[in-house]
Amino acid sequence: MAYIVIWYGKQGIVETTPFDAEKAARNHAKAAFADQQHDNGIVAVEVRKDDGTVVFSQAGGGGGVLDGGG
């Protein structure tokens, strides 16, 4: 199954990155969130399955992590 990391700015989607594995997608989103906020004005990130199901999301200052399990 494919996964996609979606980076959101104030105006909507800024960037998307595909991954083959959920763990790799989640780790990338978590590790890069603070830098993306600072460098690119990112306000949120999601990891979605190829069917559109959100399996991870993070917004704001990093304290609000929503984790769908997985």
JSON list of C-alpha atoms in Angstrom, two decimals:
[
{"chain": "A", "resi": 1, "resn": "MET", "atom": "CA", "xyz": [0.00, 0.00, 0.00]},
{"chain": "A", "resi": 2, "resn": "ALA", "atom": "CA", "xyz": [1.23, 3.50, -0.78]},
{"chain": "A", "resi": 3, "resn": "TYR", "atom": "CA", "xyz": [1.28, 6.42, 1.64]},
{"chain": "A", "resi": 4, "resn": "ILE", "atom": "CA", "xyz": [1.60, 10.13, 0.99]},
{"chain": "A", "resi": 5, "resn": "VAL", "atom": "CA", "xyz": [2.88, 12.89, 3.26]},
{"chain": "A", "resi": 6, "resn": "ILE", "atom": "CA", "xyz": [0.94, 16.10, 2.66]},
{"chain": "A", "resi": 7, "resn": "TRP", "atom": "CA", "xyz": [2.37, 19.41, 3.90]},
{"chain": "A", "resi": 8, "resn": "TYR", "atom": "CA", "xyz": [-0.15, 22.24, 4.43]},
{"chain": "A", "resi": 9, "resn": "GLY", "atom": "CA", "xyz": [0.53, 25.98, 4.51]},
{"chain": "A", "resi": 10, "resn": "LYS", "atom": "CA", "xyz": [-1.99, 28.70, 5.32]},
{"chain": "A", "resi": 11, "resn": "GLN", "atom": "CA", "xyz": [-3.18, 28.69, 1.70]},
{"chain": "A", "resi": 12, "resn": "GLY", "atom": "CA", "xyz": [-3.51, 24.91, 1.31]},
{"chain": "A", "resi": 13, "resn": "ILE", "atom": "CA", "xyz": [-1.28, 22.07, 0.11]},
{"chain": "A", "resi": 14, "resn": "VAL", "atom": "CA", "xyz": [2.36, 23.10, -0.27]},
{"chain": "A", "resi": 15, "resn": "GLU", "atom": "CA", "xyz": [4.02, 19.78, -1.07]},
{"chain": "A", "resi": 16, "resn": "THR", "atom": "CA", "xyz": [3.34, 16.05, -1.24]},
{"chain": "A", "resi": 17, "resn": "THR", "atom": "CA", "xyz": [5.81, 13.19, -0.91]},
{"chain": "A", "resi": 18, "resn": "PRO", "atom": "CA", "xyz": [5.01, 9.52, -1.62]},
{"chain": "A", "resi": 19, "resn": "PHE", "atom": "CA", "xyz": [6.28, 6.63, 0.52]},
{"chain": "A", "resi": 20, "resn": "ASP", "atom": "CA", "xyz": [5.96, 2.86, 0.21]},
{"chain": "A", "resi": 21, "resn": "ALA", "atom": "CA", "xyz": [5.74, 2.23, 3.96]},
{"chain": "A", "resi": 22, "resn": "GLU", "atom": "CA", "xyz": [3.59, 3.86, 6.64]},
{"chain": "A", "resi": 23, "resn": "LYS", "atom": "CA", "xyz": [6.39, 3.87, 9.23]},
{"chain": "A", "resi": 24, "resn": "ALA", "atom": "CA", "xyz": [8.76, 5.71, 6.88]},
{"chain": "A", "resi": 25, "resn": "ALA", "atom": "CA", "xyz": [6.07, 8.28, 6.04]},
{"chain": "A", "resi": 26, "resn": "ARG", "atom": "CA", "xyz": [5.23, 8.90, 9.72]},
{"chain": "A", "resi": 27, "resn": "ASN", "atom": "CA", "xyz": [8.90, 9.16, 10.71]},
{"chain": "A", "resi": 28, "resn": "HIS", "atom": "CA", "xyz": [9.55, 11.65, 7.92]},
{"chain": "A", "resi": 29, "resn": "ALA", "atom": "CA", "xyz": [6.54, 13.78, 8.87]},
{"chain": "A", "resi": 30, "resn": "LYS", "atom": "CA", "xyz": [7.46, 13.82, 12.56]},
{"chain": "A", "resi": 31, "resn": "ALA", "atom": "CA", "xyz": [11.16, 14.49, 12.00]},
{"chain": "A", "resi": 32, "resn": "ALA", "atom": "CA", "xyz": [10.72, 17.24, 9.42]},
{"chain": "A", "resi": 33, "resn": "PHE", "atom": "CA", "xyz": [7.72, 19.10, 10.89]},
{"chain": "A", "resi": 34, "resn": "ALA", "atom": "CA", "xyz": [9.61, 21.70, 12.94]},
{"chain": "A", "resi": 35, "resn": "ASP", "atom": "CA", "xyz": [12.01, 22.51, 10.10]},
{"chain": "A", "resi": 36, "resn": "GLN", "atom": "CA", "xyz": [9.16, 22.73, 7.59]},
{"chain": "A", "resi": 37, "resn": "GLN", "atom": "CA", "xyz": [7.28, 25.11, 9.91]},
{"chain": "A", "resi": 38, "resn": "HIS", "atom": "CA", "xyz": [10.29, 27.37, 10.25]},
{"chain": "A", "resi": 39, "resn": "ASP", "atom": "CA", "xyz": [11.58, 27.22, 6.67]},
{"chain": "A", "resi": 40, "resn": "ASN", "atom": "CA", "xyz": [8.38, 26.95, 4.63]},
{"chain": "A", "resi": 41, "resn": "GLY", "atom": "CA", "xyz": [5.55, 28.26, 6.81]},
{"chain": "A", "resi": 42, "resn": "ILE", "atom": "CA", "xyz": [3.96, 24.83, 7.18]},
{"chain": "A", "resi": 43, "resn": "VAL", "atom": "CA", "xyz": [1.00, 24.75, 9.57]},
{"chain": "A", "resi": 44, "resn": "ALA", "atom": "CA", "xyz": [0.11, 21.03, 9.40]},
{"chain": "A", "resi": 45, "resn": "VAL", "atom": "CA", "xyz": [1.16, 17.66, 7.99]},
{"chain": "A", "resi": 46, "resn": "GLU", "atom": "CA", "xyz": [-0.82, 14.50, 7.28]},
{"chain": "A", "resi": 47, "resn": "VAL", "atom": "CA", "xyz": [0.05, 10.96, 6.28]},
{"chain": "A", "resi": 48, "resn": "ARG", "atom": "CA", "xyz": [-2.65, 9.34, 4.18]},
{"chain": "A", "resi": 49, "resn": "LYS", "atom": "CA", "xyz": [-3.14, 5.87, 2.75]},
{"chain": "A", "resi": 50, "resn": "ASP", "atom": "CA", "xyz": [-3.69, 5.69, -0.99]},
{"chain": "A", "resi": 51, "resn": "ASP", "atom": "CA", "xyz": [-7.44, 5.31, -0.28]},
{"chain": "A", "resi": 52, "resn": "GLY", "atom": "CA", "xyz": [-7.45, 8.72, 1.45]},
{"chain": "A", "resi": 53, "resn": "THR", "atom": "CA", "xyz": [-7.59, 7.50, 5.06]},
{"chain": "A", "resi": 54, "resn": "VAL", "atom": "CA", "xyz": [-5.59, 9.73, 7.40]},
{"chain": "A", "resi": 55, "resn": "VAL", "atom": "CA", "xyz": [-3.26, 7.63, 9.56]},
{"chain": "A", "resi": 56, "resn": "PHE", "atom": "CA", "xyz": [-1.25, 10.48, 11.14]},
{"chain": "A", "resi": 57, "resn": "SER", "atom": "CA", "xyz": [-1.57, 14.25, 11.44]},
{"chain": "A", "resi": 58, "resn": "GLN", "atom": "CA", "xyz": [0.20, 17.04, 13.27]},
{"chain": "A", "resi": 59, "resn": "ALA", "atom": "CA", "xyz": [-0.59, 20.75, 13.43]},
{"chain": "A", "resi": 60, "resn": "GLY", "atom": "CA", "xyz": [0.53, 23.88, 15.19]},
{"chain": "A", "resi": 61, "resn": "GLY", "atom": "CA", "xyz": [3.43, 23.97, 17.59]},
{"chain": "A", "resi": 62, "resn": "GLY", "atom": "CA", "xyz": [4.07, 20.23, 17.60]},
{"chain": "A", "resi": 63, "resn": "GLY", "atom": "CA", "xyz": [2.12, 19.43, 20.74]},
{"chain": "A", "resi": 64, "resn": "GLY", "atom": "CA", "xyz": [-1.05, 18.42, 18.92]},
{"chain": "A", "resi": 65, "resn": "VAL", "atom": "CA", "xyz": [-0.28, 15.04, 17.44]},
{"chain": "A", "resi": 66, "resn": "LEU", "atom": "CA", "xyz": [-3.23, 13.02, 16.24]},
{"chain": "A", "resi": 67, "resn": "ASP", "atom": "CA", "xyz": [-2.29, 9.41, 15.64]},
{"chain": "A", "resi": 68, "resn": "GLY", "atom": "CA", "xyz": [-4.70, 7.04, 13.97]},
{"chain": "A", "resi": 69, "resn": "GLY", "atom": "CA", "xyz": [-2.81, 3.97, 15.18]},
{"chain": "A", "resi": 70, "resn": "GLY", "atom": "CA", "xyz": [-1.77, 1.90, 12.25]}
]
